[in-house]
Short mmCIF file of C-alpha atoms in Angstrom, two decimals:
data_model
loop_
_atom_site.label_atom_id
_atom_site.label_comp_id
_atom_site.label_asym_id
_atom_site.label_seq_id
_atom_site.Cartn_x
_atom_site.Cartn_y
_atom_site.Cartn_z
CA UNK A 1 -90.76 28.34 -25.80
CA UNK A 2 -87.41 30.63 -25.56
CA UNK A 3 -86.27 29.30 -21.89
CA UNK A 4 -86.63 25.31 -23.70
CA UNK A 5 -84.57 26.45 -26.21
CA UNK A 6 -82.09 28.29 -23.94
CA UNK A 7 -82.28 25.24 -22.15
CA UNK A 8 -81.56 23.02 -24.82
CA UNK A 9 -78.38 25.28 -25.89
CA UNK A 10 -76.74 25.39 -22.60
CA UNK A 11 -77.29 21.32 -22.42
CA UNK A 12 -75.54 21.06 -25.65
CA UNK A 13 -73.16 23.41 -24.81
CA UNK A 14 -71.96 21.73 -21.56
CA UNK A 15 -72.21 18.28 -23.60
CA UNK A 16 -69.49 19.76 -25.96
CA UNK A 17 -66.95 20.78 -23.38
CA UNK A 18 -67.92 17.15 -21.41
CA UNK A 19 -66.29 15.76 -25.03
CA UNK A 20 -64.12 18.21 -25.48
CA UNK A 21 -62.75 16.86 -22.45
CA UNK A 22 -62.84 13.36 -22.79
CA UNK A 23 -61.42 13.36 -26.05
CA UNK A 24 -58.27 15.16 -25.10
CA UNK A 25 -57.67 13.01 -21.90
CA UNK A 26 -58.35 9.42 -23.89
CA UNK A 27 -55.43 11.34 -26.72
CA UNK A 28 -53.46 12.05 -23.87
CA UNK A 29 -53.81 8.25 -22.45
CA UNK A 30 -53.34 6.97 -25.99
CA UNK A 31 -50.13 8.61 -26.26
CA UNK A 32 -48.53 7.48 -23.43
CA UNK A 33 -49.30 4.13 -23.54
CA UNK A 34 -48.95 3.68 -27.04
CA UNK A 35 -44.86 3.99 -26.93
CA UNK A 36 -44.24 1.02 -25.42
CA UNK A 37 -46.78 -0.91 -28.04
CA UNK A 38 -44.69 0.45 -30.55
CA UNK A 39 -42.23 -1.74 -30.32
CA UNK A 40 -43.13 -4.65 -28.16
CA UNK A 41 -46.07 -6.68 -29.62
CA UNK A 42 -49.27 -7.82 -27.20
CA UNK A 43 -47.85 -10.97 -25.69
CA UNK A 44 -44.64 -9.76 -24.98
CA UNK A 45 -43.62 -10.96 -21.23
CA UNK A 46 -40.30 -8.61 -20.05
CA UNK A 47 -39.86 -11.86 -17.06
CA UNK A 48 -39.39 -14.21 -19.66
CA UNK A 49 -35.70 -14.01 -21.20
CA UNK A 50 -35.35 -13.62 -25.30
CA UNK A 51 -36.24 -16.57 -27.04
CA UNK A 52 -32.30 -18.32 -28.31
CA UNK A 53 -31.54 -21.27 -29.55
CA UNK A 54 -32.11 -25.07 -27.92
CA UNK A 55 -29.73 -24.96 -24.63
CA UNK A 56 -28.00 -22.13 -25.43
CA UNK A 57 -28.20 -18.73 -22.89
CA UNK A 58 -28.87 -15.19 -23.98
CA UNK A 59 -25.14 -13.53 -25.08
CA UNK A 60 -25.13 -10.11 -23.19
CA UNK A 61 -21.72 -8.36 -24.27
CA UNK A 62 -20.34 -5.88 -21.20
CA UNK A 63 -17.95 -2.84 -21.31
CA UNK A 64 -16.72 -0.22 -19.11
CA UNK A 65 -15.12 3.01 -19.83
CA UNK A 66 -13.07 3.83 -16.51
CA UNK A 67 -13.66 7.74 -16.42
CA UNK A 68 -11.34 8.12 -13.27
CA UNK A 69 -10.08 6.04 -10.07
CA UNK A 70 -9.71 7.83 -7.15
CA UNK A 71 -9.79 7.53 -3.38
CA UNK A 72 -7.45 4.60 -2.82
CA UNK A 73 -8.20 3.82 0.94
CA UNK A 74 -5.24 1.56 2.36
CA UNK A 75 -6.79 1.15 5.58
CA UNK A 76 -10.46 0.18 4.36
CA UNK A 77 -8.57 -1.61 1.56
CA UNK A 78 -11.43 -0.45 -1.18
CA UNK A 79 -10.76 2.01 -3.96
CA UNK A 80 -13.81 4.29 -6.31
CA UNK A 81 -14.30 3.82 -9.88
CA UNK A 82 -16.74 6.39 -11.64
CA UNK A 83 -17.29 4.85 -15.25
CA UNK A 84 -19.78 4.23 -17.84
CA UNK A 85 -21.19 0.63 -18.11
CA UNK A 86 -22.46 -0.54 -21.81
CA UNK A 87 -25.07 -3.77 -22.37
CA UNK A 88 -25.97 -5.02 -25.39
CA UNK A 89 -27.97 -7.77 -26.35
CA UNK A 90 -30.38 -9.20 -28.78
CA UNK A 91 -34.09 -8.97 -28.60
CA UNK A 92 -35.82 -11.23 -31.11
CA UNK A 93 -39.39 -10.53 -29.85
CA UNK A 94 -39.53 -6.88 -30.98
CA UNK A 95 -41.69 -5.40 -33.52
CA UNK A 96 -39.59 -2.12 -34.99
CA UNK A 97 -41.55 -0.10 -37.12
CA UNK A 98 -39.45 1.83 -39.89
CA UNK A 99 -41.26 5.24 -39.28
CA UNK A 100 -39.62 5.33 -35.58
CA UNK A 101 -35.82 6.04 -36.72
CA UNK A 102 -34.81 9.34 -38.55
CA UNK A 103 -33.93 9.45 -41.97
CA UNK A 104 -30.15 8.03 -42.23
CA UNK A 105 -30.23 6.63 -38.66
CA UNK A 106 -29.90 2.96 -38.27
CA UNK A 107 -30.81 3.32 -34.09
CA UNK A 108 -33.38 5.25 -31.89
CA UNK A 109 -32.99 6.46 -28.14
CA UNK A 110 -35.97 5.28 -26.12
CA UNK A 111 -37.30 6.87 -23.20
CA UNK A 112 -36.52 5.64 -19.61
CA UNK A 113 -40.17 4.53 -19.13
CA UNK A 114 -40.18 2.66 -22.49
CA UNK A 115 -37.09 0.34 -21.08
CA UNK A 116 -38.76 -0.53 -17.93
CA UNK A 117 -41.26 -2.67 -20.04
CA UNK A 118 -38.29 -4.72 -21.33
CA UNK A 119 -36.42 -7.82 -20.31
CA UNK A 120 -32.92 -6.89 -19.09
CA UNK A 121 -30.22 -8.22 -17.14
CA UNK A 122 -28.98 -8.22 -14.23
CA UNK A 123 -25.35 -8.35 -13.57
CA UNK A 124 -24.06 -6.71 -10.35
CA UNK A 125 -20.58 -6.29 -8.68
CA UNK A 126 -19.68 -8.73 -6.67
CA UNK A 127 -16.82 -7.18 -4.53
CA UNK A 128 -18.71 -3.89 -4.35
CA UNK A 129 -19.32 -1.99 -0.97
CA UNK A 130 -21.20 0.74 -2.97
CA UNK A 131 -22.67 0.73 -6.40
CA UNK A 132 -25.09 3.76 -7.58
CA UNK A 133 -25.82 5.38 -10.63
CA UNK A 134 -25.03 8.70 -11.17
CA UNK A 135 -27.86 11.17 -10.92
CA UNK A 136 -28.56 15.20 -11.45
CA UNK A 137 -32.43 15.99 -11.87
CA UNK A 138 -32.68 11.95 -13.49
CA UNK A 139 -30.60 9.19 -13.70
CA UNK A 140 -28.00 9.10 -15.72
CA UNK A 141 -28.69 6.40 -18.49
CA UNK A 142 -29.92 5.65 -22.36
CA UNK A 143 -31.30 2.43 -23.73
CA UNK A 144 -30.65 2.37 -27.80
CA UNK A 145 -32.73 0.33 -30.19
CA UNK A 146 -31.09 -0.71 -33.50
CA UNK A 147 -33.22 -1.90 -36.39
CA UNK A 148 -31.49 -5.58 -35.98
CA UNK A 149 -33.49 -5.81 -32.94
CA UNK A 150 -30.29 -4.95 -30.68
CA UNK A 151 -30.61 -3.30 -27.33
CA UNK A 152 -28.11 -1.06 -26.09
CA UNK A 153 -28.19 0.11 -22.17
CA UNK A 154 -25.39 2.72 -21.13
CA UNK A 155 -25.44 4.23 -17.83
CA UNK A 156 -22.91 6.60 -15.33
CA UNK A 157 -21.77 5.19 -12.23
CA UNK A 158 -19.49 5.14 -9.64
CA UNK A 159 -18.87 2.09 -7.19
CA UNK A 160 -16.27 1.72 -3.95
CA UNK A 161 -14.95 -2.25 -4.72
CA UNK A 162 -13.13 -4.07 -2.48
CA UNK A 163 -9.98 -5.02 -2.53
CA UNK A 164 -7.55 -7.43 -0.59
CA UNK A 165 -3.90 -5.82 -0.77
CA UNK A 166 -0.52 -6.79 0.75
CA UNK A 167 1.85 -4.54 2.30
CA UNK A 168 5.38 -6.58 2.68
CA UNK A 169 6.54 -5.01 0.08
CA UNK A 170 5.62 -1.58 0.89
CA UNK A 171 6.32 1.36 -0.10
CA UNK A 172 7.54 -0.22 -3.61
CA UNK A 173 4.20 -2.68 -3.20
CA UNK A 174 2.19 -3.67 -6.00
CA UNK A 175 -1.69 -4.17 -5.37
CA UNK A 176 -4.08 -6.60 -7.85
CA UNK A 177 -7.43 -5.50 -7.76
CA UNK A 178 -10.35 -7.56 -9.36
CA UNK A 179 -13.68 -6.23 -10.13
CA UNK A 180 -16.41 -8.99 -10.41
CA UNK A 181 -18.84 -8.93 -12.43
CA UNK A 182 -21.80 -11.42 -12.20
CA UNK A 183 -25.31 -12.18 -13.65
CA UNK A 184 -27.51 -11.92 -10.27
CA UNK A 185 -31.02 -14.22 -11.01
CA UNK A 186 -30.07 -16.01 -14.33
CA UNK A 187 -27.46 -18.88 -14.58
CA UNK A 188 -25.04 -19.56 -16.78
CA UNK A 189 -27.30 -21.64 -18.96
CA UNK A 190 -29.75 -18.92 -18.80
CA UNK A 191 -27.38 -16.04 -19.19
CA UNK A 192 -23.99 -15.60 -20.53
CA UNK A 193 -21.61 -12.77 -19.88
CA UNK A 194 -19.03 -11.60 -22.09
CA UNK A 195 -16.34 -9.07 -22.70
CA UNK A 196 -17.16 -6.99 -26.12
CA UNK A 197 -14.37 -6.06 -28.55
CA UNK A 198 -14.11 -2.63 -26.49
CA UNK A 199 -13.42 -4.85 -23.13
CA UNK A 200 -12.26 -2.31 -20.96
CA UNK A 201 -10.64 0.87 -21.98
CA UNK A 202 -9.30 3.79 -19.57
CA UNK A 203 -9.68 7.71 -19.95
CA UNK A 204 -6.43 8.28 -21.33
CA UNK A 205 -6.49 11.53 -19.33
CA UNK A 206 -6.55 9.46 -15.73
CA UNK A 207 -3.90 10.22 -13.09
CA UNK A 208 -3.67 8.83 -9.72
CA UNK A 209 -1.68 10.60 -7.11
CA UNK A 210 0.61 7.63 -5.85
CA UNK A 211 -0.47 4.87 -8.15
CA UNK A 212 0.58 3.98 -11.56
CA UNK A 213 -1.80 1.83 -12.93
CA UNK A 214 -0.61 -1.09 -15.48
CA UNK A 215 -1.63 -1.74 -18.13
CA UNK A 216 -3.11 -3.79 -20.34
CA UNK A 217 -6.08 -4.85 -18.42
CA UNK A 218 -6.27 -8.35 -17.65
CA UNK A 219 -10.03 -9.52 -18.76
CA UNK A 220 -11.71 -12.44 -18.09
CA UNK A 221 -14.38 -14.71 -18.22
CA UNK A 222 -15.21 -17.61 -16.38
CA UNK A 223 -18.32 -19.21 -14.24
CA UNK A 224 -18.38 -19.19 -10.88
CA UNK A 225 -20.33 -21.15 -8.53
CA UNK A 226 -22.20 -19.25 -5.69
CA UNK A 227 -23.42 -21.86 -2.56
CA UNK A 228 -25.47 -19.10 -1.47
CA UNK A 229 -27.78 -18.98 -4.87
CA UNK A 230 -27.15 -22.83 -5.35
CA UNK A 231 -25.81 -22.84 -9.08
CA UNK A 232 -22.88 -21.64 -11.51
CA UNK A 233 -23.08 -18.29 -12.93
CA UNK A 234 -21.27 -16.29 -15.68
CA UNK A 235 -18.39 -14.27 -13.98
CA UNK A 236 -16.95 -10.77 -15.72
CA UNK A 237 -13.62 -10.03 -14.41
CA UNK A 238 -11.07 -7.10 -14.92
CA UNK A 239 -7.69 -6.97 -12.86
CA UNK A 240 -6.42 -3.40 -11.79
CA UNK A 241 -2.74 -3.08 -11.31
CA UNK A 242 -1.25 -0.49 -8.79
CA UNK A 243 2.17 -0.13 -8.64
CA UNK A 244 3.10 2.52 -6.28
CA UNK A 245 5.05 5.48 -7.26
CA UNK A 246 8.62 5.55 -4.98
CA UNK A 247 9.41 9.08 -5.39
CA UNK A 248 7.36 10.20 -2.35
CA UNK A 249 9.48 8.29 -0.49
CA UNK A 250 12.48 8.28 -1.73
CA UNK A 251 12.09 12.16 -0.73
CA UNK A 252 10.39 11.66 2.50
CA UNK A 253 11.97 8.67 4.27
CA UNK A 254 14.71 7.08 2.44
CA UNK A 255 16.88 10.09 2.10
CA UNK A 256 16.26 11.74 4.96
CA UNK A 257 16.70 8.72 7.41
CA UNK A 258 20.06 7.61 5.41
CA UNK A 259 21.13 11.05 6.10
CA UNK A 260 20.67 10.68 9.46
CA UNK A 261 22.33 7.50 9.76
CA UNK A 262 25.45 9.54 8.50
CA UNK A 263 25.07 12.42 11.08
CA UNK A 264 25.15 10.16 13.59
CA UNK A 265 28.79 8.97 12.24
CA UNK A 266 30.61 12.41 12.93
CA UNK A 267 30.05 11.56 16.80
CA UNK A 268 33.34 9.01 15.76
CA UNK A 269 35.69 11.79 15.22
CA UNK A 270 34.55 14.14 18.45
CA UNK A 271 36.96 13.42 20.95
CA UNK A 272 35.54 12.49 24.63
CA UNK A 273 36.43 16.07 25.46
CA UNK A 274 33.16 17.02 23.95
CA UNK A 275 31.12 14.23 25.75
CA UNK A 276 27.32 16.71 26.12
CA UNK A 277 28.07 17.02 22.04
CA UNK A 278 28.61 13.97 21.38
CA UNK A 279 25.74 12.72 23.91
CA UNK A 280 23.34 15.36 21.91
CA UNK A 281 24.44 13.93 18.49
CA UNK A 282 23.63 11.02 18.99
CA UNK A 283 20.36 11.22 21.32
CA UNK A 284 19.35 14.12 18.29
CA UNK A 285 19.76 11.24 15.48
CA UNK A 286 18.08 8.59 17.48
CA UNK A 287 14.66 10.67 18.65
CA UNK A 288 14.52 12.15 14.61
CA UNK A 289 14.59 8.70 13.28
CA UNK A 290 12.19 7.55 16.05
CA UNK A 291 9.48 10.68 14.67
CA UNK A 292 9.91 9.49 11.03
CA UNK A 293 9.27 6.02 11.85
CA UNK A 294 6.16 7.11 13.90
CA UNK A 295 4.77 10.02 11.72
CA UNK A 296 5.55 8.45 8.48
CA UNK A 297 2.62 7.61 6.66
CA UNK A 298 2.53 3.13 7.31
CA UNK A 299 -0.61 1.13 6.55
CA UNK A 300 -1.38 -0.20 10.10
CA UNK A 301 -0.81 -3.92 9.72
CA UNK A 302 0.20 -7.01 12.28
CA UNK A 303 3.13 -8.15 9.48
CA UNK A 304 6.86 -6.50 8.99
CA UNK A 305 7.08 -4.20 6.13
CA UNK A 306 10.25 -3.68 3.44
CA UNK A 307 10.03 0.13 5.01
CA UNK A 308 9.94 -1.70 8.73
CA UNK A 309 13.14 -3.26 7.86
CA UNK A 310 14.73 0.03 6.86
CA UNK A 311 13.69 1.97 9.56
CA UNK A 312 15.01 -0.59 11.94
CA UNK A 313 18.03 -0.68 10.26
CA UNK A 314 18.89 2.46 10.25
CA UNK A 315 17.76 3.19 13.82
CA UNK A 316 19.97 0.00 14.84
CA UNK A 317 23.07 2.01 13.33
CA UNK A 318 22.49 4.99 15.67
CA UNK A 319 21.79 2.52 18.71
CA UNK A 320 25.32 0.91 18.37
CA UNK A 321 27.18 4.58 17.72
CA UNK A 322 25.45 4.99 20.76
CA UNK A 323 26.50 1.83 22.56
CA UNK A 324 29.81 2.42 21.25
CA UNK A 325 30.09 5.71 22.81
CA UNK A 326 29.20 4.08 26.21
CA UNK A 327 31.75 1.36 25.40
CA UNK A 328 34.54 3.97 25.00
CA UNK A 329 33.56 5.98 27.80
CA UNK A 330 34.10 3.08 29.92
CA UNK A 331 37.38 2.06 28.46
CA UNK A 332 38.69 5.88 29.17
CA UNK A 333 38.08 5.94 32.72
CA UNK A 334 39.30 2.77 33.25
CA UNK A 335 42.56 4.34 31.37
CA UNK A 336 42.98 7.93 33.78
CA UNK A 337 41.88 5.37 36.83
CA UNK A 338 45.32 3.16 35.48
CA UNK A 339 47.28 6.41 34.87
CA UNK A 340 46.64 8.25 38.24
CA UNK A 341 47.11 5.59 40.24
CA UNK A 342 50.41 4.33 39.45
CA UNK A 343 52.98 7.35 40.04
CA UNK A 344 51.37 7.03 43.47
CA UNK A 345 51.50 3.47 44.25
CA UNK A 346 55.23 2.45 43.35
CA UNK A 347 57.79 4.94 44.96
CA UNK A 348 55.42 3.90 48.29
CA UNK A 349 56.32 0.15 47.82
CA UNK A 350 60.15 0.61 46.72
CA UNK A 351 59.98 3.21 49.92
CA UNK A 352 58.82 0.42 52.10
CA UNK A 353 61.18 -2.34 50.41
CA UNK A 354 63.97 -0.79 51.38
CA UNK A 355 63.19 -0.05 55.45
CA UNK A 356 62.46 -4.24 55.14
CA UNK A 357 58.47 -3.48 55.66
CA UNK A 358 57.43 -5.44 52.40
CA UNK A 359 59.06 -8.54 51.10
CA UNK A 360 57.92 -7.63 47.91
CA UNK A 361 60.46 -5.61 45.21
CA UNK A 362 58.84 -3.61 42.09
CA UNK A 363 60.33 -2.46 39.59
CA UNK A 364 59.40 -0.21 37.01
CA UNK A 365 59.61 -1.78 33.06
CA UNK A 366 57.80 -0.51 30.21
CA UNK A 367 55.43 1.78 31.61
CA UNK A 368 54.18 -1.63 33.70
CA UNK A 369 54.64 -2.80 36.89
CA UNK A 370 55.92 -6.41 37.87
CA UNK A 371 56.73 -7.90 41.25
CA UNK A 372 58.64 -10.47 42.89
CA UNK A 373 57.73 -12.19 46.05
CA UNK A 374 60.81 -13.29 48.96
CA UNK A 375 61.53 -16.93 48.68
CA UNK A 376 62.67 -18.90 51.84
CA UNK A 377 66.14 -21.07 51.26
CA UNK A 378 65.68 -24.60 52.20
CA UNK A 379 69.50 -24.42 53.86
CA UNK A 380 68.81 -21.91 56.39
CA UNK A 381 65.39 -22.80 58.29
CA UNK A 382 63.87 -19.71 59.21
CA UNK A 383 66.21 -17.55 57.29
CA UNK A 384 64.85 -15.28 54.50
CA UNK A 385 66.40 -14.53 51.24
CA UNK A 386 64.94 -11.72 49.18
CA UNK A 387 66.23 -13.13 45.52
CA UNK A 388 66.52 -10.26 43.26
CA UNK A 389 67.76 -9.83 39.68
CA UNK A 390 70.11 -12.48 39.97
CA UNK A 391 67.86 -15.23 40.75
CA UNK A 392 65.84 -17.30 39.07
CA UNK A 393 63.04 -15.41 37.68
CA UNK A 394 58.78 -15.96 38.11
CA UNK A 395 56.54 -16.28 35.48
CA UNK A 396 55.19 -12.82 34.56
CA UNK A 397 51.77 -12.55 35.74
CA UNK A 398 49.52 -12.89 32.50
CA UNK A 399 48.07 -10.07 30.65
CA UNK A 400 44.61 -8.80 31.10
CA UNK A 401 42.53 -9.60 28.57
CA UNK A 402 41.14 -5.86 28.05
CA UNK A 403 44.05 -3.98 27.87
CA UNK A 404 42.96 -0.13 27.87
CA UNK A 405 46.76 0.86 26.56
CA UNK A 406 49.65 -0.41 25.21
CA UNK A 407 52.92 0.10 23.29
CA UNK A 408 53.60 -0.08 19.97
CA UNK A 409 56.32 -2.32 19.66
CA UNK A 410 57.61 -0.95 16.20
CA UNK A 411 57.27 2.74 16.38
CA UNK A 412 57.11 3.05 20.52
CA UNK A 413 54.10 4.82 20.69
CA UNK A 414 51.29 4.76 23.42
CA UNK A 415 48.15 3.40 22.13
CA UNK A 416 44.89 3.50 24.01
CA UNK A 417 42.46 1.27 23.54
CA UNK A 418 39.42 3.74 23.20
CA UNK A 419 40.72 5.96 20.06
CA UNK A 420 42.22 3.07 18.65
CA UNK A 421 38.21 1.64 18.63
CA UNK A 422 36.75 5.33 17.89
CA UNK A 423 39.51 5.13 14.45
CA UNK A 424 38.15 1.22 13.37
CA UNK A 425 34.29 2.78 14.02
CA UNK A 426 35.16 5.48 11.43
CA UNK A 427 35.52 3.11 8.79
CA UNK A 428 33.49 0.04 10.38
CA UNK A 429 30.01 1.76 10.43
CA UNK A 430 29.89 3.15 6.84
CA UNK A 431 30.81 -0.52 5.41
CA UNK A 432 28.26 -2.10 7.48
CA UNK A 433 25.98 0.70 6.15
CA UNK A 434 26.58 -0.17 2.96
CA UNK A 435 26.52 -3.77 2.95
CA UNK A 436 22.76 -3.09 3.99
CA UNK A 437 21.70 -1.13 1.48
CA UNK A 438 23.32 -3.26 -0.99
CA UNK A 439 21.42 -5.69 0.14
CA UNK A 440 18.34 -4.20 0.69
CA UNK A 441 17.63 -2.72 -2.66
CA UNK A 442 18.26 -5.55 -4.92
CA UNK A 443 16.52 -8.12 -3.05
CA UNK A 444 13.82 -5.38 -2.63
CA UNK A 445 13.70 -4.76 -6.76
CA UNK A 446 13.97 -8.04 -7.44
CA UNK A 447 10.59 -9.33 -5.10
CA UNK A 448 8.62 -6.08 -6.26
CA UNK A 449 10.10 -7.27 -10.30
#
């Protein structure tokens, strides 16, 4: 009779724990599938889009908050946005119970797992190489339910976007960057995207390193048909403007290669006595030039460049003080060749003039030498005349037409034809200097304007 009834207890007693247990786990199951049935009632269907009126699509109203911009690739031609993306639309279909918001609130966060069991949208970026969002130990994002039945999704994320940029301008270029924004499944007569009253806004704290970025935002909206999903959907668009800063360089290239240009203009006022300094001027200005142009820091494109114009410019300057140099050089030996040579030449001939071994007579005028040949006299046959001063003078032989010195007829001083070219250079290269950069600049301005 006693082991029955310890029997009996320690059947009971295991019966108790077996409902113990069952009772918790069914409260536990309750629980968590009870907060989605809060709110959405027993037919609800998340693939079917809110009910809206006759024709009409479902309004979703988008806006970003641009929390920085950073990473401005010229060669991959993409830039990274990190911002917060906000959704909101209306939900008809829901069933909000009062006792789910706090006292005063008008709105209620919902758990992640709640929001999966709702319809939602689908927009996407359309230029986007990369688009994640952000994430510590969860994903970084909040759905909001307001008593009007209005759903609120807000999440953190950063995307790299494509963009197509031009570089004639550059370095005072200007690059328009869209970001497209499009509804992925739905149409535009199932969907509708639109800007909210917020649009776009930027973190007024945001700084980019060679970029300033204009603004107001240029927002659009428009529909946009996509071959490849055979229909017209609704099309988000904001336009980025980048104008790039010109200080960097202004201090880097302009300046420098300008000054350079000058340098190489003091090689005009070293005589030819100081040829290897000269030489090394010159060569110096030329190879500096040629590491700026190389090292600076160029978007590798096929197309000329505002900043490939300069640099050729300016290396073109130091090519013809160069060439100039070489021009002169030339023009001064041909000079000592002119001046040696004659002392030497002309006491031989009058020497052999007058022992009757030339018929030719020179005579010294001017620092030039002229000559007269013997004439035969058609009187005497086979008698020779030498006709000097008193007879009828030749034509003078005509001048070269690269003279390498002369005399000034008014003051009776030598001039050679190499310093007198060295003195026009002085004053010739700056102008034509000059005349470049007042044209470059203004036409520059005025494209980048």
């Amino acid at each position: 009779m006693l082991g029955k009834l310890k029997r009996n207890a320690f059947i009971s007693l295991g019966l108790g724990f077996i409902l113990i247990w069952l009772s918790e786990a069914t409260e536990t199951q309750v629980n968590y599938t009870a907060k989605p049935r809060v709110v959405l009632p027993p037919n609800y269907v998340k693939e079917i889009r809110p009910p809206s009126k006759k024709g009409s699509p479902v309004i979703v109203d988008f806006s970003i908050f641009v929390v920085d911009i950073n990473s401005i690739n010229v060669e991959d031609m993409d830039f990274r946005v990190d911002m917060f993306i906000h959704q909101c639309w209306h939900e008809p279909r829901l069933e909000i119970p009062d006792d789910i918001f706090e006292e005063g609130d008008d709105y209620v966060t919902l758990l992640p797992e709640v929001f999966e069991n709702f319809w939602q949208p689908d927009p996407y970026f359309l230029n986007s190489k990369i688009a994640e969002i952000a994430t510590l130990t969860h994903k970084f994002t909040s759905v909001t339910l307001y008593k009007n039945k209005t759903v609120r999704y807000a999440a953190r994320m950063h995307a790299i976007i494509a963009c197509q940029m031009e570089f004639q301008l550059y370095p005072m270029d200007i690059q328009v960057c869209p970001i497209h924004i499009e509804s992925f499944s739905s149409n535009n007569q199932k969907v509708k995207l639109r800007w909210s009253d917020s649009g776009v806004t930027l973190n007024p704290e945001l700084k980019l390193l060679q970029y300033n970025l204009g603004q107001p935002l240029q927002l659009e909206e428009s529909d946009g048909y996509m071959p490849e999903k055979v229909g017209n959907f609704s099309r988000l668009t904001v336009f980025f403007r980048f104008e790039r800063q010109i200080g960097h360089h202004l201090i880097q290239t302009f300046a420098p290669s300008s000054l350079v240009v000058m340098l190489s203009w003091f090689s005009f006022w070293l005589g030819l006595d100081a040829i290897p300094g000269r030489v090394t001027l010159l060569v110096t200005c030329m190879l500096t030039l040629v590491t700026m142009f190389t090292g600076a820091d160029i978007p590798p494109v096929a197309y000329v460049k505002a900043l490939d114009l300069w640099m050729a410019g300016c290396m073109l300057s130091v090519f013809a003080a160069l060439a100039e140099f070489v021009v002169v050089k030339v023009l001064d030996v041909q000079y000592q060749y002119q001046v040696n040579r004659i002392p030497k030449v002309l006491p031989m001939r009058i020497s052999n003039m007058e022992k009757g071994q030339c018929a030719t007579v020179a005579s010294w005028e001017g620092g030039a030498v002229r000559s007269r040949k013997a004439t035969q006299t058609p009187t005497t046959p086979g008698q020779t005349s030498l006709q000097g001063n008193g007879g009828p003078p030749k034509p003078a032989r005509r001048q070269s037409l690269l003279s390498v010195a002369w005399t000034d007829t008014d003051t009776g001083v030598e001039k050679i034809m190499w310093r007198e070219i060295d003195k026009v250079s002085r004053a010739v290269f700056p102008i034509l200097f000059f005349v470049f950069v007042l044209l470059y600049w203004p036409i520059l301005l005025m494209k980048s304007s």
